[in-house]
Amino acid sequence: MNGIHDMGGMQDMGPTRPEKDEPVFHEPWEGRVFALDMALGADWSGNAERYQIELIPPADYLRMSYYEKWLTSLLELIVKTGMVTRTEIESGKATESNTKAGHMLSVAEVAPLVATGSPSTRNVPAVAHFQAGQRVRASNVNPAGHTRLPRYARGKLGVVEHDHGVFVFPDTDAHGLGEKPQHVYSVRFAARELWGKQANRRDSVYVDIWDDHLEAA
Amino acid sequence: MTTTRRDLLTAALTAAGATVTPDFTHAQGRDHDHDHDHQVAPSDPALRVKALESLLVAKGLVDRVALDALVDTYEHKVGPRNGARVVAHAWADRAYKQRLLTNANKAIGELGYGGAQGEHMVVVENTATVHNLVVCTLCSCYPWPVLGLPPVWYKSAAYRSRTVIDPRGVLREFGLELSDDVEVRVWDSTAELRYLVLPERPGGTENMDEVQLAALVTRDAMVGTAKVTAQRGGSRP
């Protein structure tokens, strides 16, 4: 989706302002949202969650803090997956039996969850259509759903630097359309190819791109 | 979708017993480049989240002790000190550095780190002629096992938007001026790869041990928005 989340190349967002001695969480509720999301996250795809955040309307997306966005998507996802009903969220009272009897993360499972994460590589055969050193063009596509091909790279010429191996394809996985595992490549784009002569001729941007989003050039 | 989402937030707030509706307009007075201002509205999300957590506990979907453990893990156990140890070890041990640059997951795992949001790691090396800088333009992807959770600036629209088009300008805002003949490589974390910058070892550190070296390494240096200097011992980020 050509949404506000796809920010690469915009110039009107002001200067970056690092905060001195920044805490991990600025308020206790931020930590609770983070923990709730981690504890419940096994019940949906991380790609579906990202898409849910991308659906936040642009004006809200820019105004909300990071964890407000997480909270917004969390509320949607727990309803979508049948964990709670909207009525329950309205009333604050548990009235429906928990039909989606998902596994409840126990304290003993926290350390293994943190230490393992959820790898996105898949040990399945997939044809690598490109190889290191090859010139490629990022496809000029404009998917309406979740995609990992940023707008600024579309249609641009680059060189494959490295084949990272076979990964789940977020563009389909986010929408429940299957994992469609395929190769992901590190593609180097000269900064001048992306931005023209204003860029330093030595500079480059490396983008990780799925096989489906590349064409031979 | 908009109405539904707004309804949900309002409903959650009502459930928490608050008397005001979520105020999305107050934020317009903020600096538009500073997307986090907890001073302005501390209570709304706090109440909403409290109500949500109570509901999920009542339904047997989450265990409060597990939530406490998750918060504690990322507040106290997983953070940039992990990455600093990796960097210091690479500086001190040439063979380790080689392993780190060719198989980052395995090498980082040797020091006991890995896992969520670091399942697929790549380490890129800064030298006198190459400066690497990491960003996530689409989201806020960041290597949690070695750096912890990302700071607000990394997640900000300002950083996410401009780093790819004007990396040198962004670096200047961090007080880092690069010469024109240094090559800047920006790594946009668009996929599941997570990037860690191996900073240049500063001069004057030849007699330091790994503990002393690790104390010099800052979070920002491992994202690429700073260099490591021998004088900044122990300072953070």
Short mmCIF file of C-alpha atoms in Angstrom, two decimals:
data_model
loop_
_atom_site.label_atom_id
_atom_site.label_comp_id
_atom_site.label_asym_id
_atom_site.label_seq_id
_atom_site.Cartn_x
_atom_site.Cartn_y
_atom_site.Cartn_z
CA MET A 1 0.00 0.00 0.00
CA ASN A 2 1.31 3.42 -0.87
CA GLY A 3 0.76 4.63 2.68
CA ILE A 4 2.27 7.11 5.09
CA HIS A 5 4.32 4.31 6.68
CA ASP A 6 6.42 4.09 3.50
CA MET A 7 8.47 7.15 4.43
CA GLY A 8 11.80 6.70 2.69
CA GLY A 9 12.74 9.84 0.75
CA MET A 10 10.29 12.31 2.33
CA GLN A 11 11.91 15.58 3.37
CA ASP A 12 9.36 17.49 5.43
CA MET A 13 9.38 15.58 8.70
CA GLY A 14 11.83 17.92 10.44
CA PRO A 15 15.19 17.21 12.04
CA THR A 16 16.03 14.08 14.01
CA ARG A 17 16.13 14.90 17.71
CA PRO A 18 17.86 12.31 19.85
CA GLU A 19 16.77 12.30 23.50
CA LYS A 20 19.48 12.23 26.15
CA ASP A 21 19.40 9.32 28.61
CA GLU A 22 16.22 7.95 27.08
CA PRO A 23 14.43 5.26 29.14
CA VAL A 24 13.35 1.99 27.49
CA PHE A 25 9.71 2.87 28.21
CA HIS A 26 8.64 6.46 28.87
CA GLU A 27 5.53 5.40 30.79
CA PRO A 28 4.59 2.10 32.43
CA TRP A 29 1.69 1.63 29.97
CA GLU A 30 4.14 1.48 27.08
CA GLY A 31 5.82 -1.51 28.67
CA ARG A 32 2.44 -3.17 29.23
CA VAL A 33 1.45 -2.70 25.58
CA PHE A 34 4.79 -4.10 24.50
CA ALA A 35 4.40 -7.11 26.81
CA LEU A 36 0.78 -7.75 25.81
CA ASP A 37 1.78 -7.73 22.18
CA MET A 38 4.68 -10.11 22.79
CA ALA A 39 2.54 -12.43 24.91
CA LEU A 40 -0.32 -12.60 22.40
CA GLY A 41 1.72 -12.27 19.21
CA ALA A 42 1.95 -16.01 18.62
CA ASP A 43 -1.71 -15.92 17.60
CA TRP A 44 -1.16 -13.87 14.48
CA SER A 45 1.45 -13.32 11.82
CA GLY A 46 3.91 -10.51 12.42
CA ASN A 47 3.19 -9.43 8.87
CA ALA A 48 -0.53 -9.19 9.58
CA GLU A 49 0.33 -7.04 12.58
CA ARG A 50 2.47 -4.72 10.51
CA TYR A 51 -0.31 -4.36 7.97
CA GLN A 52 -2.74 -3.54 10.77
CA ILE A 53 -0.47 -0.68 11.85
CA GLU A 54 -0.18 0.47 8.23
CA LEU A 55 -3.98 0.75 8.12
CA ILE A 56 -3.95 3.52 10.74
CA PRO A 57 -5.12 6.65 8.87
CA PRO A 58 -2.19 8.90 7.91
CA ALA A 59 -3.04 11.84 10.17
CA ASP A 60 -3.38 9.53 13.18
CA TYR A 61 -0.25 7.61 12.18
CA LEU A 62 1.81 10.80 12.31
CA ARG A 63 0.30 12.00 15.59
CA MET A 64 0.43 8.71 17.50
CA SER A 65 3.47 7.62 19.45
CA TYR A 66 4.97 4.24 18.61
CA TYR A 67 3.19 2.36 21.38
CA GLU A 68 -0.13 4.09 20.68
CA LYS A 69 0.13 2.53 17.22
CA TRP A 70 0.86 -0.86 18.80
CA LEU A 71 -2.16 -0.48 21.07
CA THR A 72 -4.38 0.45 18.13
CA SER A 73 -3.36 -2.61 16.13
CA LEU A 74 -3.51 -4.87 19.19
CA LEU A 75 -7.16 -3.96 19.83
CA GLU A 76 -8.03 -4.81 16.22
CA LEU A 77 -6.12 -8.08 16.21
CA ILE A 78 -7.57 -9.49 19.43
CA VAL A 79 -11.05 -8.91 18.04
CA LYS A 80 -10.19 -10.32 14.61
CA THR A 81 -8.74 -13.47 16.11
CA GLY A 82 -11.78 -13.97 18.34
CA MET A 83 -9.99 -13.50 21.67
CA VAL A 84 -12.40 -10.82 22.81
CA THR A 85 -15.49 -9.16 21.39
CA ARG A 86 -15.96 -5.47 20.82
CA THR A 87 -18.72 -5.59 23.41
CA GLU A 88 -16.26 -6.86 25.98
CA ILE A 89 -13.82 -4.09 25.18
CA GLU A 90 -16.68 -1.58 25.50
CA SER A 91 -17.83 -2.93 28.86
CA GLY A 92 -14.43 -3.96 30.19
CA LYS A 93 -16.09 -7.17 31.39
CA ALA A 94 -15.46 -10.71 30.18
CA THR A 95 -18.89 -11.93 29.10
CA GLU A 96 -18.12 -14.41 26.34
CA SER A 97 -16.39 -17.68 26.94
CA ASN A 98 -12.95 -17.72 25.42
CA THR A 99 -13.70 -19.53 22.19
CA LYS A 100 -10.22 -18.88 20.86
CA ALA A 101 -8.63 -20.87 23.66
CA GLY A 102 -5.14 -19.90 22.66
CA HIS A 103 -2.19 -20.96 24.72
CA MET A 104 -1.50 -18.54 27.57
CA LEU A 105 2.17 -17.56 27.74
CA SER A 106 3.54 -18.59 31.13
CA VAL A 107 6.37 -16.87 32.92
CA ALA A 108 8.54 -19.93 32.32
CA GLU A 109 8.04 -19.49 28.58
CA VAL A 110 9.18 -15.87 28.47
CA ALA A 111 12.92 -16.52 28.37
CA PRO A 112 12.64 -19.18 25.60
CA LEU A 113 10.36 -16.86 23.60
CA VAL A 114 12.87 -14.00 23.85
CA ALA A 115 15.82 -16.27 23.11
CA THR A 116 14.22 -17.96 20.10
CA GLY A 117 12.00 -15.38 18.43
CA SER A 118 10.31 -16.57 15.27
CA PRO A 119 12.63 -17.20 12.37
CA SER A 120 11.29 -16.27 8.93
CA THR A 121 13.57 -18.51 6.90
CA ARG A 122 12.10 -21.67 5.39
CA ASN A 123 13.99 -24.82 4.58
CA VAL A 124 12.21 -25.48 1.30
CA PRO A 125 13.53 -25.51 -2.25
CA ALA A 126 13.02 -22.25 -4.11
CA VAL A 127 14.54 -21.14 -7.39
CA ALA A 128 16.99 -18.25 -7.05
CA HIS A 129 16.26 -16.18 -10.15
CA PHE A 130 19.15 -13.82 -9.42
CA GLN A 131 22.70 -14.07 -8.21
CA ALA A 132 25.35 -11.90 -6.60
CA GLY A 133 26.82 -9.42 -9.04
CA GLN A 134 23.79 -9.37 -11.31
CA ARG A 135 22.20 -6.09 -12.38
CA VAL A 136 18.53 -5.98 -11.50
CA ARG A 137 15.60 -3.61 -11.56
CA ALA A 138 13.17 -3.37 -8.66
CA SER A 139 9.72 -3.97 -10.06
CA ASN A 140 7.41 -1.07 -10.64
CA VAL A 141 4.45 -2.38 -8.67
CA ASN A 142 1.92 -0.71 -6.42
CA PRO A 143 0.27 -3.43 -4.32
CA ALA A 144 -2.78 -2.26 -2.38
CA GLY A 145 -1.92 -4.52 0.56
CA HIS A 146 1.19 -5.08 2.65
CA THR A 147 4.46 -4.94 0.74
CA ARG A 148 8.13 -4.68 1.66
CA LEU A 149 9.22 -3.02 -1.55
CA PRO A 150 9.57 0.66 -0.62
CA ARG A 151 8.31 3.19 -3.14
CA TYR A 152 11.66 4.94 -3.51
CA ALA A 153 13.27 1.79 -4.92
CA ARG A 154 10.58 0.83 -7.43
CA GLY A 155 11.71 0.88 -11.03
CA LYS A 156 15.30 1.63 -10.00
CA LEU A 157 18.42 -0.20 -11.16
CA GLY A 158 20.65 -1.93 -8.66
CA VAL A 159 23.12 -4.75 -8.22
CA VAL A 160 22.56 -7.93 -6.22
CA GLU A 161 25.21 -8.00 -3.51
CA HIS A 162 24.19 -11.11 -1.62
CA ASP A 163 21.58 -13.88 -1.55
CA HIS A 164 20.25 -14.11 2.03
CA GLY A 165 18.40 -17.39 1.44
CA VAL A 166 14.73 -18.36 1.45
CA PHE A 167 12.24 -16.37 3.54
CA VAL A 168 8.49 -16.11 4.00
CA PHE A 169 6.99 -13.57 1.56
CA PRO A 170 5.25 -10.91 3.68
CA ASP A 171 3.14 -9.63 0.79
CA THR A 172 1.09 -12.84 0.82
CA ASP A 173 1.59 -13.91 4.43
CA ALA A 174 0.17 -10.65 5.81
CA HIS A 175 -3.12 -11.42 4.10
CA GLY A 176 -3.40 -15.11 4.91
CA LEU A 177 -2.49 -16.02 1.34
CA GLY A 178 0.32 -18.39 2.26
CA GLU A 179 4.01 -18.05 3.00
CA LYS A 180 5.20 -18.35 -0.61
CA PRO A 181 8.85 -18.81 0.52
CA GLN A 182 11.41 -17.29 -1.86
CA HIS A 183 14.91 -15.86 -1.98
CA VAL A 184 15.68 -12.48 -0.48
CA TYR A 185 18.60 -10.49 -1.85
CA SER A 186 20.60 -7.56 -0.62
CA VAL A 187 20.42 -5.12 -3.52
CA ARG A 188 22.71 -2.11 -3.73
CA PHE A 189 21.33 1.05 -5.30
CA ALA A 190 23.65 3.94 -6.05
CA ALA A 191 22.35 7.00 -4.22
CA ARG A 192 22.40 8.89 -7.55
CA GLU A 193 20.20 6.25 -9.17
CA LEU A 194 17.64 6.86 -6.44
CA TRP A 195 17.93 10.60 -5.88
CA GLY A 196 19.81 12.11 -8.81
CA LYS A 197 22.82 14.39 -8.80
CA GLN A 198 22.12 15.92 -5.40
CA ALA A 199 23.36 12.67 -3.86
CA ASN A 200 27.03 12.00 -3.20
CA ARG A 201 28.37 9.85 -6.02
CA ARG A 202 30.07 7.50 -3.57
CA ASP A 203 26.96 6.75 -1.51
CA SER A 204 24.51 3.90 -1.80
CA VAL A 205 21.41 2.42 -0.21
CA TYR A 206 21.10 -1.32 0.37
CA VAL A 207 17.57 -2.72 0.28
CA ASP A 208 16.59 -6.33 1.03
CA ILE A 209 14.26 -7.42 -1.76
CA TRP A 210 12.26 -10.59 -2.37
CA ASP A 211 12.62 -12.53 -5.63
CA ASP A 212 9.09 -11.61 -6.77
CA HIS A 213 9.99 -7.91 -6.67
CA LEU A 214 13.02 -8.05 -8.95
CA GLU A 215 13.53 -8.18 -12.69
CA ALA A 216 16.67 -8.89 -14.67
CA ALA A 217 18.17 -5.71 -16.12
CA MET B 1 -11.74 1.01 9.28
CA THR B 2 -11.26 4.47 10.76
CA THR B 3 -14.58 4.59 12.54
CA THR B 4 -14.17 1.12 13.90
CA ARG B 5 -10.75 1.78 15.27
CA ARG B 6 -11.75 5.08 16.83
CA ASP B 7 -14.83 3.42 18.34
CA LEU B 8 -12.63 0.77 19.85
CA LEU B 9 -10.31 3.26 21.47
CA THR B 10 -13.20 5.29 22.79
CA ALA B 11 -14.86 2.17 24.09
CA ALA B 12 -11.75 0.97 25.82
CA LEU B 13 -11.39 4.34 27.45
CA THR B 14 -15.01 4.33 28.59
CA ALA B 15 -14.47 0.90 30.02
CA ALA B 16 -11.60 2.27 32.04
CA GLY B 17 -13.95 4.77 33.66
CA ALA B 18 -12.42 7.87 32.16
CA THR B 19 -14.59 10.88 31.53
CA VAL B 20 -12.83 12.32 28.52
CA THR B 21 -12.57 10.99 25.01
CA PRO B 22 -9.20 10.26 23.48
CA ASP B 23 -7.83 13.57 22.40
CA PHE B 24 -6.04 13.21 19.12
CA THR B 25 -6.06 16.94 18.44
CA HIS B 26 -3.86 18.10 21.27
CA ALA B 27 -0.95 16.54 19.49
CA GLN B 28 -1.15 19.08 16.70
CA GLY B 29 0.50 21.64 18.92
CA ARG B 30 3.59 19.53 19.27
CA ASP B 31 6.68 19.78 17.22
CA HIS B 32 5.71 17.74 14.23
CA ASP B 33 9.05 16.01 14.19
CA HIS B 34 8.83 14.84 17.78
CA ASP B 35 6.28 12.09 17.85
CA HIS B 36 6.50 11.29 21.50
CA ASP B 37 5.31 13.69 24.15
CA HIS B 38 4.28 11.90 27.28
CA GLN B 39 3.91 15.14 29.22
CA VAL B 40 0.82 16.21 27.32
CA ALA B 41 -1.53 13.30 27.85
CA PRO B 42 -0.23 10.84 30.40
CA SER B 43 -3.50 9.30 31.49
CA ASP B 44 -5.52 8.32 28.42
CA PRO B 45 -3.45 5.45 27.10
CA ALA B 46 -2.58 4.41 30.65
CA LEU B 47 -6.25 3.91 31.47
CA ARG B 48 -7.02 2.22 28.19
CA VAL B 49 -4.17 -0.24 28.60
CA LYS B 50 -5.08 -0.98 32.21
CA ALA B 51 -8.63 -1.86 31.19
CA LEU B 52 -7.39 -3.99 28.33
CA GLU B 53 -4.94 -5.90 30.49
CA SER B 54 -7.63 -6.60 33.12
CA LEU B 55 -9.98 -7.93 30.47
CA LEU B 56 -7.32 -10.21 28.96
CA VAL B 57 -6.37 -11.52 32.40
CA ALA B 58 -10.02 -12.16 33.24
CA LYS B 59 -10.38 -14.16 30.04
CA GLY B 60 -7.34 -16.25 30.80
CA LEU B 61 -5.46 -14.95 27.77
CA VAL B 62 -2.47 -13.41 29.52
CA ASP B 63 -0.63 -14.00 32.78
CA ARG B 64 0.41 -10.81 34.60
CA VAL B 65 3.59 -12.43 35.90
CA ALA B 66 4.64 -13.26 32.34
CA LEU B 67 3.96 -9.65 31.30
CA ASP B 68 6.11 -8.41 34.19
CA ALA B 69 8.90 -10.73 33.07
CA LEU B 70 8.72 -9.42 29.50
CA VAL B 71 8.96 -5.80 30.63
CA ASP B 72 11.81 -6.65 32.99
CA THR B 73 13.69 -8.49 30.25
CA TYR B 74 13.75 -5.51 27.91
CA GLU B 75 14.26 -2.92 30.66
CA HIS B 76 17.14 -4.69 32.37
CA LYS B 77 18.55 -7.66 30.48
CA VAL B 78 18.45 -7.03 26.74
CA GLY B 79 20.09 -3.79 25.65
CA PRO B 80 23.03 -2.10 23.92
CA ARG B 81 25.52 -3.45 26.48
CA ASN B 82 25.09 -6.80 24.70
CA GLY B 83 26.07 -5.30 21.37
CA ALA B 84 28.98 -3.46 22.99
CA ARG B 85 30.37 -6.79 24.21
CA VAL B 86 30.11 -8.19 20.68
CA VAL B 87 31.94 -5.18 19.25
CA ALA B 88 34.67 -5.23 21.90
CA HIS B 89 35.24 -8.95 21.35
CA ALA B 90 35.51 -8.39 17.60
CA TRP B 91 38.06 -5.64 18.16
CA ALA B 92 40.13 -7.84 20.44
CA ASP B 93 39.91 -11.11 18.51
CA ARG B 94 40.59 -11.01 14.78
CA ALA B 95 39.23 -14.51 14.14
CA TYR B 96 36.00 -13.66 15.96
CA LYS B 97 35.61 -10.50 13.91
CA GLN B 98 35.89 -12.57 10.74
CA ARG B 99 33.21 -14.96 11.97
CA LEU B 100 31.02 -12.01 12.95
CA LEU B 101 31.21 -10.50 9.48
CA THR B 102 30.58 -13.78 7.66
CA ASN B 103 28.07 -15.51 9.97
CA ALA B 104 26.72 -12.92 12.38
CA ASN B 105 24.06 -15.13 13.98
CA LYS B 106 26.53 -17.79 14.92
CA ALA B 107 29.17 -15.36 16.18
CA ILE B 108 26.69 -13.33 18.23
CA GLY B 109 25.34 -16.61 19.58
CA GLU B 110 28.82 -17.49 20.83
CA LEU B 111 28.42 -14.68 23.37
CA GLY B 112 24.97 -15.93 24.33
CA TYR B 113 22.84 -13.42 22.42
CA GLY B 114 20.14 -14.00 19.84
CA GLY B 115 16.40 -14.42 19.47
CA ALA B 116 13.42 -12.15 18.92
CA GLN B 117 14.07 -9.50 16.26
CA GLY B 118 17.60 -10.76 15.79
CA GLU B 119 16.78 -14.08 14.15
CA HIS B 120 18.68 -13.10 11.00
CA MET B 121 21.60 -10.80 11.77
CA VAL B 122 24.03 -9.03 9.48
CA VAL B 123 27.06 -7.09 10.76
CA VAL B 124 28.58 -4.35 8.59
CA GLU B 125 32.00 -2.88 9.28
CA ASN B 126 32.91 0.78 9.43
CA THR B 127 36.39 1.67 8.22
CA ALA B 128 38.33 4.83 7.49
CA THR B 129 36.71 4.94 4.04
CA VAL B 130 33.27 3.34 4.55
CA HIS B 131 30.56 4.48 6.96
CA ASN B 132 27.46 2.31 7.46
CA LEU B 133 24.13 3.61 8.73
CA VAL B 134 21.02 1.55 9.58
CA VAL B 135 17.39 2.59 9.15
CA CYS B 136 13.95 1.03 8.67
CA THR B 137 11.92 3.25 6.37
CA LEU B 138 8.77 1.09 6.43
CA CYS B 139 8.56 0.31 10.13
CA SER B 140 11.06 0.46 13.00
CA CYS B 141 12.98 -2.79 12.60
CA TYR B 142 15.96 -2.96 14.94
CA PRO B 143 18.25 -5.74 16.25
CA TRP B 144 16.74 -6.24 19.72
CA PRO B 145 19.08 -8.97 21.08
CA VAL B 146 22.15 -6.76 20.71
CA LEU B 147 20.71 -3.23 21.00
CA GLY B 148 17.49 -3.64 22.98
CA LEU B 149 14.33 -1.81 21.96
CA PRO B 150 14.81 1.13 19.60
CA PRO B 151 14.94 4.73 20.87
CA VAL B 152 12.20 7.16 19.86
CA TRP B 153 14.38 8.95 17.32
CA TYR B 154 14.99 5.71 15.42
CA LYS B 155 11.21 5.22 15.17
CA SER B 156 10.54 8.86 14.28
CA ALA B 157 9.22 10.00 10.92
CA ALA B 158 12.18 12.37 10.66
CA TYR B 159 14.81 9.62 10.84
CA ARG B 160 12.87 7.03 8.83
CA SER B 161 12.19 9.41 5.97
CA ARG B 162 15.43 11.30 5.49
CA THR B 163 18.13 8.75 6.24
CA VAL B 164 17.93 7.19 2.80
CA ILE B 165 17.83 10.45 0.84
CA ASP B 166 20.11 12.62 3.01
CA PRO B 167 22.22 10.40 5.26
CA ARG B 168 24.96 12.99 5.63
CA GLY B 169 22.45 15.62 6.72
CA VAL B 170 20.94 13.25 9.29
CA LEU B 171 24.41 12.41 10.60
CA ARG B 172 25.15 16.12 10.99
CA GLU B 173 22.16 16.33 13.33
CA PHE B 174 23.92 13.74 15.47
CA GLY B 175 27.07 15.86 15.39
CA LEU B 176 28.87 13.63 12.91
CA GLU B 177 30.35 15.35 9.88
CA LEU B 178 31.71 12.96 7.26
CA SER B 179 34.22 13.91 4.63
CA ASP B 180 32.99 13.78 1.03
CA ASP B 181 35.45 11.04 0.19
CA VAL B 182 34.03 8.65 2.78
CA GLU B 183 31.52 6.27 1.22
CA VAL B 184 28.18 6.15 3.04
CA ARG B 185 26.23 2.89 2.90
CA VAL B 186 22.66 3.07 4.20
CA TRP B 187 21.02 -0.23 5.13
CA ASP B 188 17.23 -0.13 4.92
CA SER B 189 15.87 -3.02 7.02
CA THR B 190 13.00 -3.78 4.65
CA ALA B 191 13.09 -7.56 5.18
CA GLU B 192 13.79 -9.79 8.20
CA LEU B 193 17.53 -9.11 8.24
CA ARG B 194 18.62 -7.00 11.20
CA TYR B 195 21.75 -4.89 10.97
CA LEU B 196 24.47 -4.09 13.49
CA VAL B 197 27.29 -1.69 12.67
CA LEU B 198 30.76 -2.75 13.79
CA PRO B 199 32.31 0.66 14.52
CA GLU B 200 35.95 1.52 13.91
CA ARG B 201 38.15 0.89 16.89
CA PRO B 202 39.44 4.28 18.04
CA GLY B 203 43.13 5.00 18.35
CA GLY B 204 44.66 5.12 21.81
CA THR B 205 42.88 1.96 22.94
CA GLU B 206 45.66 -0.52 22.20
CA ASN B 207 46.22 -1.36 25.86
CA MET B 208 42.57 -1.71 26.81
CA ASP B 209 40.96 -5.04 27.66
CA GLU B 210 37.54 -6.09 26.37
CA VAL B 211 35.66 -4.73 29.37
CA GLN B 212 37.27 -1.33 28.93
CA LEU B 213 36.65 -1.40 25.20
CA ALA B 214 32.98 -2.35 25.64
CA ALA B 215 32.51 0.66 27.91
CA LEU B 216 33.47 2.93 25.02
CA VAL B 217 30.92 1.50 22.58
CA THR B 218 27.66 3.42 22.37
CA ARG B 219 24.28 2.38 21.00
CA ASP B 220 24.41 5.15 18.41
CA ALA B 221 27.79 3.93 17.15
CA MET B 222 26.23 0.50 16.54
CA VAL B 223 23.38 2.06 14.51
CA GLY B 224 25.88 4.19 12.64
CA THR B 225 24.87 7.66 13.86
CA ALA B 226 28.07 8.12 15.85
CA LYS B 227 31.69 7.02 16.01
CA VAL B 228 33.38 5.50 19.00
CA THR B 229 35.97 7.67 20.66
CA ALA B 230 38.52 6.73 23.30
CA GLN B 231 37.46 9.71 25.41
CA ARG B 232 33.78 8.86 25.86
CA GLY B 233 34.33 6.02 28.28
CA GLY B 234 31.15 4.74 29.87
CA SER B 235 28.88 7.41 28.42
CA ARG B 236 25.59 6.37 26.93
CA PRO B 237 23.74 5.97 24.64
#
